[in-house]
Structure formats: structure tokens, C-alpha cells
mmCIF file of C-alpha atoms in Angstrom:
data_model
loop_
_atom_site.group_PDB
_atom_site.id
_atom_site.type_symbol
_atom_site.label_atom_id
_atom_site.label_comp_id
_atom_site.label_asym_id
_atom_site.label_seq_id
_atom_site.Cartn_x
_atom_site.Cartn_y
_atom_site.Cartn_z
ATOM 1 C CA UNK A 1 23.492 4.892 -19.809
ATOM 2 C CA UNK A 2 23.282 1.185 -19.378
ATOM 3 C CA UNK A 3 19.518 1.337 -18.678
ATOM 4 C CA UNK A 4 18.806 3.286 -21.836
ATOM 5 C CA UNK A 5 20.652 0.749 -23.961
ATOM 6 C CA UNK A 6 18.632 -2.030 -22.366
ATOM 7 C CA UNK A 7 15.387 -0.236 -23.218
ATOM 8 C CA UNK A 8 16.465 0.200 -26.820
ATOM 9 C CA UNK A 9 17.462 -3.476 -26.938
ATOM 10 C CA UNK A 10 14.099 -4.534 -25.424
ATOM 11 C CA UNK A 11 12.339 -2.305 -27.919
ATOM 12 C CA UNK A 12 14.212 -3.820 -30.829
ATOM 13 C CA UNK A 13 13.691 -7.419 -29.652
ATOM 14 C CA UNK A 14 9.952 -7.127 -29.128
ATOM 15 C CA UNK A 15 9.148 -5.023 -32.168
ATOM 16 C CA UNK A 16 10.741 -6.486 -35.235
ATOM 17 C CA UNK A 17 8.113 -5.366 -37.696
ATOM 18 C CA UNK A 18 8.505 -3.991 -41.171
ATOM 19 C CA UNK A 19 5.819 -1.305 -40.891
ATOM 20 C CA UNK A 20 6.493 2.428 -41.040
ATOM 21 C CA UNK A 21 4.391 3.020 -37.921
ATOM 22 C CA UNK A 22 6.032 3.845 -34.625
ATOM 23 C CA UNK A 23 6.298 0.475 -32.888
ATOM 24 C CA UNK A 24 4.693 0.132 -29.473
ATOM 25 C CA UNK A 25 7.028 -0.577 -26.586
ATOM 26 C CA UNK A 26 6.307 -3.811 -24.770
ATOM 27 C CA UNK A 27 7.438 -3.820 -21.182
ATOM 28 C CA UNK A 28 10.086 -6.300 -20.153
ATOM 29 C CA UNK A 29 9.184 -9.142 -17.800
ATOM 30 C CA UNK A 30 10.942 -7.402 -14.893
ATOM 31 C CA UNK A 31 8.833 -4.281 -15.431
ATOM 32 C CA UNK A 32 5.637 -6.310 -15.549
ATOM 33 C CA UNK A 33 6.550 -7.996 -12.263
ATOM 34 C CA UNK A 34 7.416 -4.652 -10.648
ATOM 35 C CA UNK A 35 4.120 -3.167 -11.795
ATOM 36 C CA UNK A 36 2.227 -6.148 -10.400
ATOM 37 C CA UNK A 37 3.752 -5.513 -6.962
ATOM 38 C CA UNK A 38 2.325 -1.975 -6.886
ATOM 39 C CA UNK A 39 -1.265 -2.930 -7.623
ATOM 40 C CA UNK A 40 -3.835 -2.218 -4.954
ATOM 41 C CA UNK A 41 -4.617 -4.895 -2.468
ATOM 42 C CA UNK A 42 -7.922 -6.664 -3.006
ATOM 43 C CA UNK A 43 -10.872 -5.202 -1.164
ATOM 44 C CA UNK A 44 -11.012 -6.750 2.273
ATOM 45 C CA UNK A 45 -14.021 -8.865 3.135
ATOM 46 C CA UNK A 46 -16.678 -7.559 5.488
ATOM 47 C CA UNK A 47 -15.856 -7.851 9.160
ATOM 48 C CA UNK A 48 -16.687 -10.689 11.491
ATOM 49 C CA UNK A 49 -19.520 -8.706 13.045
ATOM 50 C CA UNK A 50 -22.264 -6.549 11.580
ATOM 51 C CA UNK A 51 -25.352 -4.869 13.036
ATOM 52 C CA UNK A 52 -27.649 -7.658 11.853
ATOM 53 C CA UNK A 53 -25.535 -10.149 13.791
ATOM 54 C CA UNK A 54 -25.846 -8.027 16.931
ATOM 55 C CA UNK A 55 -29.623 -7.842 16.507
ATOM 56 C CA UNK A 56 -29.898 -11.579 15.750
ATOM 57 C CA UNK A 57 -27.850 -12.435 18.866
ATOM 58 C CA UNK A 58 -30.079 -10.238 21.031
ATOM 59 C CA UNK A 59 -27.326 -7.808 22.035
ATOM 60 C CA UNK A 60 -29.208 -4.931 20.416
ATOM 61 C CA UNK A 61 -32.913 -4.366 19.873
ATOM 62 C CA UNK A 62 -34.283 -2.540 16.832
ATOM 63 C CA UNK A 63 -36.060 0.708 17.602
ATOM 64 C CA UNK A 64 -36.524 4.366 16.905
ATOM 65 C CA UNK A 65 -33.818 6.810 18.006
ATOM 66 C CA UNK A 66 -31.711 4.150 19.755
ATOM 67 C CA UNK A 67 -28.506 5.185 17.956
ATOM 68 C CA UNK A 68 -26.653 8.475 18.421
ATOM 69 C CA UNK A 69 -23.659 10.260 16.920
ATOM 70 C CA UNK A 70 -22.148 13.483 18.174
ATOM 71 C CA UNK A 71 -19.751 15.596 16.141
ATOM 72 C CA UNK A 72 -18.535 19.121 16.820
ATOM 73 C CA UNK A 73 -21.348 19.800 19.250
ATOM 74 C CA UNK A 74 -24.067 18.435 16.961
ATOM 75 C CA UNK A 75 -25.956 15.384 18.217
ATOM 76 C CA UNK A 76 -28.228 13.296 16.027
ATOM 77 C CA UNK A 77 -30.393 10.242 16.638
ATOM 78 C CA UNK A 78 -31.071 7.367 14.258
ATOM 79 C CA UNK A 79 -33.142 4.197 14.260
ATOM 80 C CA UNK A 80 -32.004 0.585 14.055
ATOM 81 C CA UNK A 81 -34.069 -1.689 11.823
ATOM 82 C CA UNK A 82 -34.747 -5.406 12.273
ATOM 83 C CA UNK A 83 -32.454 -6.222 9.342
ATOM 84 C CA UNK A 84 -29.532 -4.386 10.990
ATOM 85 C CA UNK A 85 -29.669 -1.231 8.908
ATOM 86 C CA UNK A 86 -29.568 2.326 10.200
ATOM 87 C CA UNK A 87 -32.440 4.655 9.289
ATOM 88 C CA UNK A 88 -31.897 8.403 9.548
ATOM 89 C CA UNK A 89 -34.168 11.041 7.979
ATOM 90 C CA UNK A 90 -35.578 8.657 5.361
ATOM 91 C CA UNK A 91 -32.068 7.426 4.458
ATOM 92 C CA UNK A 92 -30.848 3.879 5.100
ATOM 93 C CA UNK A 93 -27.245 2.872 5.814
ATOM 94 C CA UNK A 94 -25.774 -0.625 5.765
ATOM 95 C CA UNK A 95 -22.969 0.092 8.230
ATOM 96 C CA UNK A 96 -22.229 2.345 11.202
ATOM 97 C CA UNK A 97 -19.302 3.887 9.331
ATOM 98 C CA UNK A 98 -21.427 4.809 6.311
ATOM 99 C CA UNK A 99 -23.934 6.529 8.590
ATOM 100 C CA UNK A 100 -21.308 8.262 10.696
ATOM 101 C CA UNK A 101 -19.271 9.653 7.812
ATOM 102 C CA UNK A 102 -22.410 10.828 6.017
ATOM 103 C CA UNK A 103 -23.535 12.774 9.088
ATOM 104 C CA UNK A 104 -20.070 14.170 9.811
ATOM 105 C CA UNK A 105 -19.615 15.342 6.230
ATOM 106 C CA UNK A 106 -22.787 17.389 6.566
ATOM 107 C CA UNK A 107 -21.043 19.279 9.376
ATOM 108 C CA UNK A 108 -17.549 19.165 7.829
ATOM 109 C CA UNK A 109 -17.437 18.321 4.091
ATOM 110 C CA UNK A 110 -13.651 17.884 4.210
ATOM 111 C CA UNK A 111 -13.960 14.891 6.546
ATOM 112 C CA UNK A 112 -12.334 11.902 4.818
ATOM 113 C CA UNK A 113 -13.190 8.820 6.893
ATOM 114 C CA UNK A 114 -14.685 7.625 10.148
ATOM 115 C CA UNK A 115 -14.944 4.383 12.087
ATOM 116 C CA UNK A 116 -18.613 4.233 12.984
ATOM 117 C CA UNK A 117 -18.066 1.359 15.431
ATOM 118 C CA UNK A 118 -16.064 3.793 17.580
ATOM 119 C CA UNK A 119 -18.315 6.847 17.181
ATOM 120 C CA UNK A 120 -21.910 5.602 16.991
ATOM 121 C CA UNK A 121 -23.589 4.747 20.298
ATOM 122 C CA UNK A 122 -26.455 2.374 21.021
ATOM 123 C CA UNK A 123 -28.287 3.223 24.234
ATOM 124 C CA UNK A 124 -25.281 5.296 25.387
ATOM 125 C CA UNK A 125 -22.606 2.638 24.713
ATOM 126 C CA UNK A 126 -20.275 2.631 21.687
ATOM 127 C CA UNK A 127 -21.067 -0.043 19.085
ATOM 128 C CA UNK A 128 -17.479 -1.257 19.393
ATOM 129 C CA UNK A 129 -18.318 -2.572 22.883
ATOM 130 C CA UNK A 130 -21.245 -4.616 21.554
ATOM 131 C CA UNK A 131 -19.030 -5.917 18.769
ATOM 132 C CA UNK A 132 -16.407 -7.095 21.285
ATOM 133 C CA UNK A 133 -19.096 -8.756 23.409
ATOM 134 C CA UNK A 134 -20.395 -10.714 20.414
ATOM 135 C CA UNK A 135 -16.883 -11.802 19.451
ATOM 136 C CA UNK A 136 -16.291 -12.985 23.017
ATOM 137 C CA UNK A 137 -19.484 -15.034 22.854
ATOM 138 C CA UNK A 138 -18.514 -16.564 19.543
ATOM 139 C CA UNK A 139 -15.041 -17.450 20.783
ATOM 140 C CA UNK A 140 -16.302 -19.261 23.830
ATOM 141 C CA UNK A 141 -16.233 -16.743 26.643
ATOM 142 C CA UNK A 142 -13.827 -14.280 28.215
ATOM 143 C CA UNK A 143 -11.303 -16.859 29.450
ATOM 144 C CA UNK A 144 -10.884 -18.480 26.051
ATOM 145 C CA UNK A 145 -11.695 -21.986 27.320
ATOM 146 C CA UNK A 146 -14.360 -22.539 24.674
ATOM 147 C CA UNK A 147 -15.395 -25.977 23.544
ATOM 148 C CA UNK A 148 -12.016 -26.808 21.994
ATOM 149 C CA UNK A 149 -9.941 -25.969 25.110
ATOM 150 C CA UNK A 150 -6.199 -26.180 24.496
ATOM 151 C CA UNK A 151 -6.746 -27.670 21.026
ATOM 152 C CA UNK A 152 -8.170 -24.506 19.484
ATOM 153 C CA UNK A 153 -8.255 -24.757 15.726
ATOM 154 C CA UNK A 154 -7.292 -22.040 13.246
ATOM 155 C CA UNK A 155 -10.788 -20.596 13.150
ATOM 156 C CA UNK A 156 -10.905 -20.070 16.916
ATOM 157 C CA UNK A 157 -7.461 -18.455 16.924
ATOM 158 C CA UNK A 158 -8.630 -16.129 14.161
ATOM 159 C CA UNK A 159 -11.687 -15.319 16.249
ATOM 160 C CA UNK A 160 -9.545 -14.395 19.247
ATOM 161 C CA UNK A 161 -7.324 -12.250 17.045
ATOM 162 C CA UNK A 162 -10.484 -10.344 16.081
ATOM 163 C CA UNK A 163 -11.437 -9.902 19.746
ATOM 164 C CA UNK A 164 -8.024 -8.504 20.637
ATOM 165 C CA UNK A 165 -8.122 -6.160 17.651
ATOM 166 C CA UNK A 166 -11.535 -4.814 18.688
ATOM 167 C CA UNK A 167 -10.435 -4.442 22.301
ATOM 168 C CA UNK A 168 -7.288 -2.594 21.228
ATOM 169 C CA UNK A 169 -4.844 -5.208 22.481
ATOM 170 C CA UNK A 170 -1.947 -6.689 20.526
#
């Protein structure tokens, strides 16, 4: 019962008006803070690597039918453009995941999500492997020596965290 009294008190404190209309309840400060905690997280920024970066670094070459996806026995081929987009049947996709989920939903409309980096292949190798290779290059090689050596700054540590995430290590 204590909570209901508090609500009535809050209602009375915030709405001391003389009108005959039903006063609107204003939430207490505690409620506003609780509601703020349950808001969605901001949309995360795009990843460290994209297809254009892989093309620009020379790890992948644009071309017709160089990308493949297989799902439930259905194999399809797509092209990689110079600007790092995927072209498939007159459609263009900005990311491997957008392409992959579009194709998979044609086969299975109930499909909710897909990580295209792990399902789309370039010349027989998953895109995730090219992504890891580019991150390794950017971080200064496989051994982590890099140009900063033992004095790696925050940016280089963040880079290595990305490499380990892509490689599936913790």
C-alpha cells in the first residue's frame, strides 16, 4: 500500500491545478531515471573493416561472380564492385550481411539475421578471413611488434582487440 500512497502524493504535488480536467500524472524523478536505463543502446558504429577497405588494400579484386553464398543446398554467385559493394541480379548491397540475409530470406522467409562475414566467400575463402588479415596488417603484423613496440597506444590495443574478436579468441 505504501507505493500507492506515494503515487497519489506525487500526483497531488505535481498537479495542483484548479481545472475540472483530469490532471496528467507526471512521473517522479526515480521513474524517469529508471526509464532512461531501459532505453535502447545507441546504434553501434560501422566496423573497423568493410569491403571497400579490402579492395583498396589489394586483398580482394573486384570482379564478376567472385562471391558465393550457399544456404540449404542453394548456391548463388555475386559480383564485387570497385567501390566495395556487392551486385547480385541487378541489386546492390553495401555489406556482406545485407546480401547474405536477403538471399537466405528468399529460401527461408523466417530467417531473422545472418553474419555475412562468416557465410559469404570470396574465391572460396570466407570474408572473415580477409577481414582478419587486414586487421593484422593494420595492427603491425602477426606478432604484434608494430611500430610502437611495447608502448602500444590505446588505438593499437583497440585494433588488436578487433583482431582477436574476428579470430574468435578472447
